[in-house]
């Protein structure tokens, strides 16, 4: 077999990489230029080092349509972490109960959780809003996070992981006289560490990228997430400050991209082995 | 699926599932039940009187040519997004699976876009396609093609399809690459001995072996295109111009939250619910099959 350089593969992959890298570069270049020039359609592909101050500006002042970016990023961060950690804890606990205990209505509990797979926010928009209003959760941080914590997908995943633990291991733990909590802490959590890591990435990105839910339950600008904020910025058609919008877009991308890149190995494995 | 239970007692397990069950009940089951309930009722314009109207909301919905049009638009939108995004991802995955120098770097540079939010994807594309500031718009206009997706329906539809598909390429790439890597090397060797190379090898060996992945991705992409693209569409066109880019989810949001039409919006929610149930059933039937074989 010949062992030369596979030029076709390199060419195709370079084009593919460029398809995603070029828009990003363009956004970076534009963020450093004058808003007026961008508005006239004169975007240069070369960034202007003098314009880098825009990042400090958006972080502290924001742009027309939305408040300071540091605040929105902090909120997005808290929301993403809250959703991620909440989902993982609640799913581990319920999967543990369903997989290792026998109790009345066990299968009812399991199917009740399962059904939520078929009920995304979009199919129950108004009544969910009404429930939130009833609990006084509109325009509250709890309202942003709590309802998104229930998770059939994560519960199913953990249940599958728990069921695949060899019987010998379970038996050995039992011989050691491990109680329910010790069994969870010493056996189940270490065994599913890789799954938890993978799920962390998937759920963090999920939480950070939420749009419809915050749009519904948090109309107070103080509760604008960064994703909501940037759509508000481009919504002000009259005086859009394009360089600030582009700087904000890059900042909005940074945390979820960093999480994906830093935990890439676990993430890819967990994504393709588990469910979506 | 059963495993020997090792702990007895019911108080502890009940306490363990309780948080999940409470959330599920209050934020999923109860609202879904309410949607069903509202979909059979009608309120007068002032929200004072409510009457039971049976399936009238549904018959009105399907008698409305605008709604039927939205259904078709959504189906075409989903099919195009799924097809474009999967085709591109498969092409990239096939080449990224080859033994070439720097493939780890290529993979990383193709995986990061997984993290892009649908709404942020729209903002990234503004510099290319926005009627005033876009680079591509400028080129098209210079070529004599009048480009303004905020006014031209076909252009608007094209833009939301392309941006939505673009955002999903990485997800599909990850799955296709994993699918390709799971094909045993011996199968490929055997195919090569039989003289199957290049396109023929792909068409007769690789693509059929990828069928489970492809099928799984079709379902996931349809769900993505139907639901998760809301942010992309809202940021780019808000469903316009006219109703050119209004999908079912955009419409249920408009009618329910913006126009406060409770009965119709609830009926639309129920229709969407049936759609999701059908897709989930298909997915699980298939997933079950994969696990058995």
Coordinates of C-alpha atoms in Angstrom, one line a residue:
Chain A
X1 CA 0.0 0.0 0.0
X2 CA 1.3 3.5 -0.8
X3 CA 2.1 5.7 2.1
X4 CA 2.1 9.2 0.8
X5 CA 0.4 12.3 2.1
X6 CA -3.3 12.0 1.7
X7 CA -3.9 15.4 0.0
X8 CA -7.6 15.0 -0.6
X9 CA -8.2 14.3 3.1
X10 CA -6.2 17.3 4.2
X11 CA -8.0 19.5 1.7
X12 CA -11.5 18.4 2.7
X13 CA -10.7 18.6 6.4
X14 CA -9.1 22.1 6.1
X15 CA -12.2 23.3 4.3
X16 CA -14.3 21.8 7.0
X17 CA -12.3 23.4 9.8
X18 CA -12.4 26.8 7.9
X19 CA -16.2 26.5 7.7
X20 CA -16.3 27.0 11.5
X21 CA -13.1 28.9 12.1
X22 CA -13.6 31.6 9.5
X23 CA -16.9 33.0 10.9
X24 CA -15.3 33.0 14.3
X25 CA -12.2 34.9 13.0
X26 CA -14.4 37.4 11.2
X27 CA -16.4 38.0 14.4
X28 CA -13.1 38.6 16.3
X29 CA -11.8 40.9 13.6
X30 CA -15.0 42.8 13.5
X31 CA -15.1 43.2 17.3
X32 CA -12.0 45.3 17.2
X33 CA -13.2 47.6 14.5
X34 CA -15.4 50.7 14.5
X35 CA -19.1 50.0 14.7
X36 CA -19.8 52.6 11.9
X37 CA -17.4 50.9 9.5
X38 CA -19.1 47.5 10.2
X39 CA -22.5 49.0 9.7
X40 CA -21.5 50.3 6.3
X41 CA -20.4 46.7 5.4
X42 CA -16.6 47.6 5.5
X43 CA -15.4 44.7 7.7
X44 CA -11.7 44.1 7.4
X45 CA -10.4 40.6 7.9
X46 CA -7.5 42.0 9.9
X47 CA -8.1 42.8 13.5
X48 CA -7.2 46.3 14.7
X49 CA -5.2 46.0 17.9
X50 CA -6.3 49.5 19.0
X51 CA -9.9 48.2 19.3
X52 CA -9.2 45.4 21.8
X53 CA -10.5 47.7 24.5
X54 CA -14.0 46.8 23.4
X55 CA -13.8 43.7 25.5
X56 CA -13.3 45.7 28.7
X57 CA -16.1 48.0 27.6
X58 CA -18.7 45.3 27.0
X59 CA -17.7 43.5 30.2
X60 CA -18.3 46.6 32.3
X61 CA -20.9 48.5 30.3
X62 CA -22.6 46.1 27.9
X63 CA -24.2 47.4 24.7
X64 CA -27.5 49.1 23.8
X65 CA -30.2 46.6 24.5
X66 CA -28.5 44.8 27.4
X67 CA -26.6 45.4 30.6
X68 CA -22.9 44.7 31.5
X69 CA -21.7 41.4 30.1
X70 CA -19.8 40.3 33.2
X71 CA -23.2 40.2 35.0
X72 CA -24.9 38.2 32.3
X73 CA -22.0 35.8 32.1
X74 CA -22.0 35.3 35.8
X75 CA -25.7 34.5 35.7
X76 CA -25.3 32.1 32.8
X77 CA -22.5 30.5 34.7
X78 CA -24.5 30.1 37.8
X79 CA -27.5 28.8 35.8
X80 CA -25.5 26.3 33.8
X81 CA -23.7 25.0 36.9
X82 CA -27.0 24.8 38.9
X83 CA -28.7 22.8 36.2
X84 CA -25.7 20.5 35.7
X85 CA -25.1 19.7 39.3
X86 CA -28.8 19.5 40.2
X87 CA -29.5 17.2 37.3
X88 CA -26.5 14.9 38.1
X89 CA -27.4 14.7 41.8
X90 CA -31.1 14.1 41.3
X91 CA -30.5 11.6 38.5
X92 CA -27.9 9.6 40.4
X93 CA -30.2 9.3 43.4
X94 CA -33.3 8.3 41.5
X95 CA -31.3 5.8 39.3
X96 CA -29.8 4.4 42.5
X97 CA -33.3 3.9 44.0
X98 CA -34.7 2.3 40.9
X99 CA -31.7 0.0 40.3
X100 CA -30.9 -1.3 43.8
X101 CA -34.1 -1.1 45.8
X102 CA -37.4 -2.8 45.7
X103 CA -40.2 -0.6 46.8
X104 CA -43.9 -0.2 46.1
X105 CA -44.6 1.7 42.8
X106 CA -41.0 1.3 41.7
X107 CA -41.9 0.8 38.1
X108 CA -44.5 3.6 38.3
X109 CA -41.8 5.9 39.5
X110 CA -39.5 4.8 36.6
X111 CA -42.1 5.3 33.9
X112 CA -43.1 8.7 35.3
X113 CA -39.6 9.8 35.0
X114 CA -39.3 8.2 31.5
X115 CA -42.4 10.1 30.2
X116 CA -40.7 13.5 30.7
X117 CA -38.6 12.6 27.6
X118 CA -41.7 13.3 25.5
X119 CA -42.6 16.6 27.2
X120 CA -40.0 19.3 26.3
X121 CA -40.8 22.8 27.3
X122 CA -42.0 23.7 23.9
X123 CA -45.0 21.4 24.1
X124 CA -46.3 22.8 27.4
X125 CA -45.3 26.5 27.1
X126 CA -48.3 28.3 28.6
X127 CA -49.4 25.8 31.4
X128 CA -45.8 25.6 32.6
X129 CA -45.7 29.4 32.8
X130 CA -48.9 29.3 34.8
X131 CA -47.4 26.7 37.2
X132 CA -44.3 28.9 37.6
X133 CA -46.5 31.9 38.3
X134 CA -48.4 29.9 40.9
X135 CA -45.2 29.0 42.8
X136 CA -44.1 32.6 42.5
X137 CA -41.0 31.6 40.5
X138 CA -41.4 34.0 37.6
X139 CA -38.4 36.3 37.5
X140 CA -36.4 34.4 40.0
X141 CA -33.1 32.5 39.8
X142 CA -34.7 29.4 41.2
X143 CA -37.3 29.6 38.4
X144 CA -34.5 29.6 35.8
X145 CA -32.9 26.5 37.2
X146 CA -35.3 24.3 39.2
X147 CA -37.7 23.1 36.4
X148 CA -34.8 22.2 34.1
X149 CA -33.3 19.9 36.7
X150 CA -35.6 17.0 36.2
X151 CA -33.9 14.6 33.7
X152 CA -35.1 11.4 32.2
X153 CA -32.0 11.1 30.0
X154 CA -29.5 11.3 32.8
X155 CA -31.6 9.0 35.0
X156 CA -31.8 6.4 32.2
X157 CA -28.1 6.7 31.6
X158 CA -27.1 6.2 35.3
X159 CA -29.5 3.3 35.6
X160 CA -27.9 1.6 32.7
X161 CA -24.4 2.2 34.2
X162 CA -25.5 0.9 37.5
X163 CA -27.2 -2.2 36.0
X164 CA -24.0 -3.0 34.2
X165 CA -21.9 -3.2 37.4
X166 CA -20.9 -6.9 37.8
X167 CA -22.8 -8.9 40.4
X168 CA -19.6 -9.9 42.1
X169 CA -18.7 -6.4 43.0
X170 CA -22.2 -5.8 44.5
X171 CA -21.9 -9.1 46.4
X172 CA -18.5 -8.2 47.7
X173 CA -19.7 -4.9 49.0
X174 CA -22.6 -6.6 50.7
X175 CA -20.2 -9.1 52.3
X176 CA -18.3 -6.2 53.7
X177 CA -21.4 -5.0 55.3
X178 CA -21.6 -1.8 53.3
X179 CA -24.8 0.2 54.0
X180 CA -26.7 2.0 51.3
X181 CA -24.7 5.3 51.6
X182 CA -21.3 3.6 51.7
X183 CA -22.3 1.5 48.7
X184 CA -23.3 4.6 46.8
X185 CA -20.2 6.6 47.8
X186 CA -17.5 3.8 47.6
X187 CA -18.8 1.7 44.7
X188 CA -21.3 3.5 42.5
X189 CA -19.8 7.0 42.3
X190 CA -16.2 5.9 41.5
X191 CA -17.5 3.4 38.9
X192 CA -19.6 6.1 37.1
X193 CA -17.0 8.9 37.4
X194 CA -16.3 8.9 33.6
X195 CA -20.0 9.1 32.9
X196 CA -20.5 11.9 35.3
X197 CA -17.6 13.8 33.7
X198 CA -19.1 13.3 30.2
X199 CA -22.6 14.3 31.4
X200 CA -21.1 17.4 33.0
X201 CA -19.9 18.7 29.6
X202 CA -23.2 17.9 27.9
X203 CA -25.3 19.4 30.6
X204 CA -23.2 22.5 31.1
X205 CA -23.5 23.3 27.4
X206 CA -27.2 22.5 27.6
X207 CA -27.7 24.9 30.5
X208 CA -25.5 27.7 29.1
X209 CA -27.2 27.6 25.7
X210 CA -30.8 27.8 27.0
X211 CA -32.9 30.4 25.2
X212 CA -36.6 29.7 25.2
X213 CA -36.9 28.9 29.0
X214 CA -35.2 32.1 30.3
X215 CA -37.1 34.1 27.7
X216 CA -40.4 32.8 29.2
X217 CA -39.7 32.9 32.9
X218 CA -37.3 35.8 33.3
X219 CA -38.5 39.1 31.8
X220 CA -36.6 41.2 34.3
X221 CA -33.4 42.5 32.6
X222 CA -31.5 41.8 35.9
X223 CA -32.0 38.1 35.0
X224 CA -30.8 38.3 31.4
X225 CA -28.5 35.4 30.6
X226 CA -25.7 36.1 28.1
X227 CA -27.6 34.3 25.3
X228 CA -30.8 36.3 26.0
X229 CA -28.6 39.4 26.2
X230 CA -27.0 39.0 22.8
X231 CA -30.3 38.5 21.0
X232 CA -31.5 41.7 22.7
X233 CA -28.5 43.5 21.5
X234 CA -29.1 42.7 17.8
X235 CA -32.8 43.3 18.3
X236 CA -32.2 47.1 18.6
X237 CA -32.2 47.7 14.9
X238 CA -31.6 51.5 15.2
X239 CA -28.4 51.8 17.1
X240 CA -26.7 48.4 17.1
X241 CA -23.1 48.8 18.2
X242 CA -21.7 46.0 16.0
X243 CA -18.2 45.8 17.5
X244 CA -19.7 45.4 21.0
X245 CA -22.2 42.7 19.7
X246 CA -19.4 40.7 18.2
X247 CA -17.2 41.0 21.3
X248 CA -20.2 39.8 23.4
X249 CA -20.7 36.9 21.0
X250 CA -17.2 35.7 21.4
X251 CA -17.4 36.0 25.2
X252 CA -20.6 34.1 25.2
X253 CA -18.9 31.3 23.3
X254 CA -15.9 31.1 25.5
X255 CA -17.1 29.1 28.6
X256 CA -19.0 26.3 26.9
X257 CA -16.2 25.9 24.2
X258 CA -13.6 25.8 27.0
X259 CA -15.5 23.1 28.8
X260 CA -15.9 21.0 25.7
X261 CA -12.2 21.3 24.7
X262 CA -10.8 20.7 28.2
X263 CA -12.9 17.6 28.7
X264 CA -13.0 16.5 25.1
X265 CA -12.0 12.9 25.6
X266 CA -14.6 12.1 28.2
X267 CA -17.2 14.1 26.4
X268 CA -16.9 12.3 23.1
X269 CA -16.9 8.9 24.7
X270 CA -19.8 9.7 27.0
X271 CA -21.9 11.3 24.2
X272 CA -21.6 8.4 21.8
X273 CA -21.9 5.6 24.3
X274 CA -24.7 6.9 26.3
X275 CA -27.9 8.5 25.0
X276 CA -27.9 11.9 23.4
Chain B
X1 CA -33.2 -5.3 32.9
X2 CA -34.0 -6.5 36.4
X3 CA -31.2 -6.9 38.8
X4 CA -31.3 -8.5 42.2
X5 CA -32.1 -5.8 44.7
X6 CA -29.7 -5.6 47.6
X7 CA -31.3 -3.2 50.0
X8 CA -34.6 -3.6 51.7
X9 CA -37.0 -1.0 53.1
X10 CA -39.0 1.5 51.2
X11 CA -38.5 4.8 53.1
X12 CA -35.0 5.4 51.8
X13 CA -35.6 4.7 48.1
X14 CA -38.8 6.7 48.3
X15 CA -36.9 9.6 49.6
X16 CA -34.3 9.1 46.9
X17 CA -36.7 9.3 44.0
X18 CA -38.9 11.9 45.6
X19 CA -37.1 15.1 44.4
X20 CA -37.1 13.9 40.8
X21 CA -40.8 12.8 41.0
X22 CA -41.9 16.2 42.5
X23 CA -40.1 18.1 39.7
X24 CA -41.6 15.8 37.1
X25 CA -45.0 16.2 38.5
X26 CA -45.1 19.9 38.9
X27 CA -43.2 21.0 35.9
X28 CA -44.0 18.2 33.4
X29 CA -47.1 16.1 34.1
X30 CA -49.3 18.8 35.6
X31 CA -48.6 21.4 32.8
X32 CA -49.0 18.7 30.1
X33 CA -52.3 17.7 31.6
X34 CA -53.3 21.4 31.7
X35 CA -52.4 21.8 28.0
X36 CA -54.7 18.8 27.2
X37 CA -57.4 20.4 29.4
X38 CA -57.2 23.9 27.9
X39 CA -57.0 22.5 24.4
X40 CA -60.7 21.3 24.8
X41 CA -61.8 24.7 26.1
X42 CA -62.4 28.2 24.8
X43 CA -62.2 31.5 26.6
X44 CA -64.0 34.6 25.5
X45 CA -62.0 37.7 24.6
X46 CA -62.0 39.0 28.2
X47 CA -61.0 35.8 29.8
X48 CA -64.1 35.8 31.9
X49 CA -66.1 32.9 30.6
X50 CA -64.7 29.5 29.7
X51 CA -66.6 26.8 27.9
X52 CA -65.9 23.2 26.9
X53 CA -65.8 22.9 23.2
X54 CA -64.5 19.4 22.7
X55 CA -62.2 19.0 19.7
X56 CA -63.3 22.3 18.1
X57 CA -59.9 23.9 18.7
X58 CA -58.3 21.1 16.8
X59 CA -60.7 21.1 13.9
X60 CA -60.3 24.9 13.6
X61 CA -56.5 24.5 13.7
X62 CA -56.4 22.0 10.9
X63 CA -59.0 23.9 8.9
X64 CA -56.7 26.9 9.1
X65 CA -54.6 26.9 5.9
X66 CA -51.9 28.9 7.7
X67 CA -51.4 26.2 10.3
X68 CA -51.3 23.4 7.7
X69 CA -48.8 25.5 5.8
X70 CA -46.7 25.8 9.0
X71 CA -46.7 22.1 9.4
X72 CA -45.4 21.6 5.9
X73 CA -42.9 24.3 6.3
X74 CA -41.6 22.7 9.5
X75 CA -41.3 19.3 7.9
X76 CA -39.4 20.7 4.9
X77 CA -37.2 22.7 7.2
X78 CA -36.4 19.7 9.4
X79 CA -35.7 17.5 6.4
X80 CA -33.3 20.0 4.8
X81 CA -31.5 20.8 8.1
X82 CA -31.0 17.1 8.9
X83 CA -29.9 16.2 5.3
X84 CA -27.4 19.1 4.9
X85 CA -26.0 18.8 8.3
X86 CA -25.6 15.0 8.2
X87 CA -24.2 14.9 4.7
X88 CA -21.5 17.4 5.5
X89 CA -20.7 15.7 8.8
X90 CA -20.4 12.3 7.1
X91 CA -18.1 13.7 4.5
X92 CA -15.8 15.2 7.2
X93 CA -16.0 12.1 9.4
X94 CA -14.9 9.8 6.5
X95 CA -11.8 11.9 5.9
X96 CA -11.1 12.4 9.6
X97 CA -11.2 8.6 10.1
X98 CA -8.2 8.2 7.7
X99 CA -4.7 7.6 9.0
X100 CA -3.4 11.1 8.3
X101 CA -1.0 13.4 10.1
X102 CA -2.6 15.8 12.5
X103 CA -6.0 14.1 12.6
X104 CA -6.3 14.7 16.4
X105 CA -6.1 18.5 15.7
X106 CA -8.6 18.2 12.9
X107 CA -11.0 16.4 15.2
X108 CA -10.7 19.0 17.9
X109 CA -11.3 21.8 15.4
X110 CA -14.4 20.1 14.2
X111 CA -15.8 19.2 17.6
X112 CA -15.7 22.6 19.3
X113 CA -18.7 24.0 17.5
X114 CA -20.8 21.5 19.5
X115 CA -20.7 24.2 22.2
X116 CA -22.3 27.0 20.1
X117 CA -25.7 28.1 21.3
X118 CA -28.3 28.2 18.5
X119 CA -29.0 31.9 19.2
X120 CA -25.3 32.7 19.2
X121 CA -24.8 30.8 15.9
X122 CA -27.3 33.3 14.4
X123 CA -25.1 36.2 15.6
X124 CA -21.9 34.7 14.2
X125 CA -23.6 34.5 10.8
X126 CA -24.8 38.1 10.7
X127 CA -21.4 39.3 9.5
X128 CA -21.8 37.0 6.5
X129 CA -25.5 37.3 5.6
X130 CA -26.9 40.5 7.2
X131 CA -28.4 42.7 4.4
X132 CA -26.3 45.8 5.4
X133 CA -23.2 44.4 7.1
X134 CA -22.8 40.9 5.7
X135 CA -19.7 40.0 3.5
X136 CA -21.6 37.5 1.4
X137 CA -24.5 39.9 1.0
X138 CA -22.1 42.5 -0.3
X139 CA -20.7 40.1 -2.8
X140 CA -24.1 39.0 -4.0
X141 CA -25.3 42.5 -4.3
X142 CA -22.1 43.3 -6.3
X143 CA -23.0 40.4 -8.6
X144 CA -26.4 41.9 -9.2
X145 CA -28.3 39.6 -6.9
X146 CA -30.5 41.7 -4.6
X147 CA -29.9 40.1 -1.2
X148 CA -32.0 40.9 1.8
X149 CA -33.3 38.0 3.8
X150 CA -35.3 40.4 6.0
X151 CA -37.5 41.1 3.0
X152 CA -37.2 38.1 0.7
X153 CA -39.0 34.9 1.9
X154 CA -36.9 32.4 0.0
X155 CA -33.7 34.0 1.1
X156 CA -34.8 34.1 4.8
X157 CA -35.7 30.4 4.6
X158 CA -32.3 29.5 3.1
X159 CA -30.5 31.5 5.8
X160 CA -32.3 29.8 8.7
X161 CA -31.8 26.4 7.2
X162 CA -28.1 26.9 6.6
X163 CA -27.3 28.4 10.0
X164 CA -29.3 25.7 11.7
X165 CA -27.6 22.9 9.7
X166 CA -24.2 24.5 10.3
X167 CA -24.6 24.5 14.1
X168 CA -25.5 20.8 14.1
X169 CA -22.6 19.5 11.9
X170 CA -20.3 18.9 14.9
X171 CA -22.8 16.8 16.7
X172 CA -23.3 14.6 13.7
X173 CA -19.6 14.5 13.0
X174 CA -18.9 13.1 16.5
X175 CA -21.4 10.3 16.0
X176 CA -20.4 9.4 12.4
X177 CA -16.7 9.3 13.4
X178 CA -17.6 7.0 16.4
X179 CA -19.6 4.9 14.0
X180 CA -16.8 4.7 11.5
X181 CA -14.3 3.8 14.2
X182 CA -16.4 0.9 15.3
X183 CA -16.3 -0.8 11.9
X184 CA -13.7 -3.6 12.3
X185 CA -10.5 -3.2 10.3
X186 CA -10.8 -6.8 9.0
X187 CA -14.1 -5.9 7.2
X188 CA -12.3 -3.0 5.4
X189 CA -9.3 -5.3 4.6
X190 CA -11.6 -7.9 3.1
X191 CA -13.4 -5.3 1.1
X192 CA -10.1 -4.1 -0.3
X193 CA -9.0 -7.6 -1.2
X194 CA -12.2 -7.9 -3.2
X195 CA -11.3 -4.8 -5.1
X196 CA -13.7 -2.4 -3.5
X197 CA -12.0 0.9 -3.1
X198 CA -12.9 4.6 -2.7
X199 CA -16.5 5.4 -3.6
X200 CA -17.5 1.8 -4.2
X201 CA -16.1 0.7 -0.8
X202 CA -18.0 3.5 0.9
X203 CA -21.3 2.8 -0.9
X204 CA -21.3 -1.0 -0.6
X205 CA -19.6 -1.5 2.8
X206 CA -19.2 1.6 4.9
X207 CA -22.6 3.3 4.4
X208 CA -24.7 0.2 5.1
X209 CA -22.7 -0.5 8.2
X210 CA -23.3 3.0 9.4
X211 CA -27.1 2.6 9.0
X212 CA -27.8 2.4 12.8
X213 CA -25.9 5.6 13.4
X214 CA -27.5 7.3 10.4
X215 CA -31.0 6.3 11.6
X216 CA -30.4 7.5 15.2
X217 CA -29.1 10.8 13.8
X218 CA -32.1 11.3 11.6
X219 CA -34.4 11.2 14.6
X220 CA -32.1 13.4 16.7
X221 CA -31.7 15.9 13.9
X222 CA -35.4 16.1 13.3
X223 CA -36.0 16.8 17.0
X224 CA -33.2 19.4 17.0
X225 CA -34.5 21.1 13.9
X226 CA -38.1 21.2 15.2
X227 CA -37.3 22.4 18.7
X228 CA -33.8 23.7 19.4
X229 CA -33.7 26.0 16.4
X230 CA -36.1 28.4 18.1
X231 CA -33.2 30.6 19.2
X232 CA -31.7 30.7 15.8
X233 CA -34.9 31.7 14.1
X234 CA -35.9 34.3 16.7
X235 CA -32.5 35.9 16.5
X236 CA -32.4 36.0 12.7
X237 CA -35.9 36.5 11.4
X238 CA -38.5 36.1 14.2
X239 CA -40.4 33.9 11.9
X240 CA -40.6 36.5 9.1
X241 CA -40.7 38.0 6.7
X242 CA -44.5 37.3 6.8
X243 CA -44.5 33.7 8.0
X244 CA -41.7 32.5 5.8
X245 CA -39.6 31.1 8.6
X246 CA -42.3 30.3 11.1
X247 CA -41.9 26.8 12.4
X248 CA -44.5 25.1 14.7
X249 CA -42.5 26.0 17.8
X250 CA -42.2 29.6 16.8
X251 CA -45.9 29.7 16.1
X252 CA -46.9 28.1 19.4
X253 CA -44.7 30.7 21.2
X254 CA -46.2 33.6 19.2
X255 CA -49.8 32.5 19.6
X256 CA -49.4 31.5 23.3
X257 CA -47.1 34.0 24.9
X258 CA -47.3 37.0 22.5
X259 CA -50.9 36.8 21.3
X260 CA -52.3 35.0 24.4
X261 CA -54.6 32.7 22.5
X262 CA -54.9 30.0 25.1
X263 CA -57.2 27.5 23.4
X264 CA -55.4 27.4 20.0
X265 CA -51.9 27.5 21.6
X266 CA -52.8 24.6 23.9
X267 CA -54.2 22.6 20.9
X268 CA -50.9 23.3 19.1
X269 CA -49.0 22.1 22.1
X270 CA -51.0 18.9 22.1
X271 CA -50.2 18.4 18.4
X272 CA -46.5 18.9 19.1
X273 CA -46.7 16.5 22.0
X274 CA -48.0 13.8 19.7
X275 CA -45.2 14.5 17.3
X276 CA -42.5 14.1 20.0
X277 CA -44.2 11.0 21.3
X278 CA -44.1 9.5 17.8
X279 CA -40.4 10.4 17.3
X280 CA -39.4 9.1 20.8
X281 CA -41.3 5.8 20.1
X282 CA -39.4 5.4 16.8
X283 CA -36.1 6.2 18.5
X284 CA -36.6 3.7 21.4
X285 CA -37.9 1.0 19.2
X286 CA -34.7 1.3 17.2
X287 CA -32.4 1.7 20.3
X288 CA -34.0 -1.4 21.7
X289 CA -33.2 -3.3 18.5
X290 CA -29.6 -2.1 18.6
X291 CA -29.1 -3.4 22.1
X292 CA -30.6 -6.8 21.3
X293 CA -28.5 -7.4 18.2

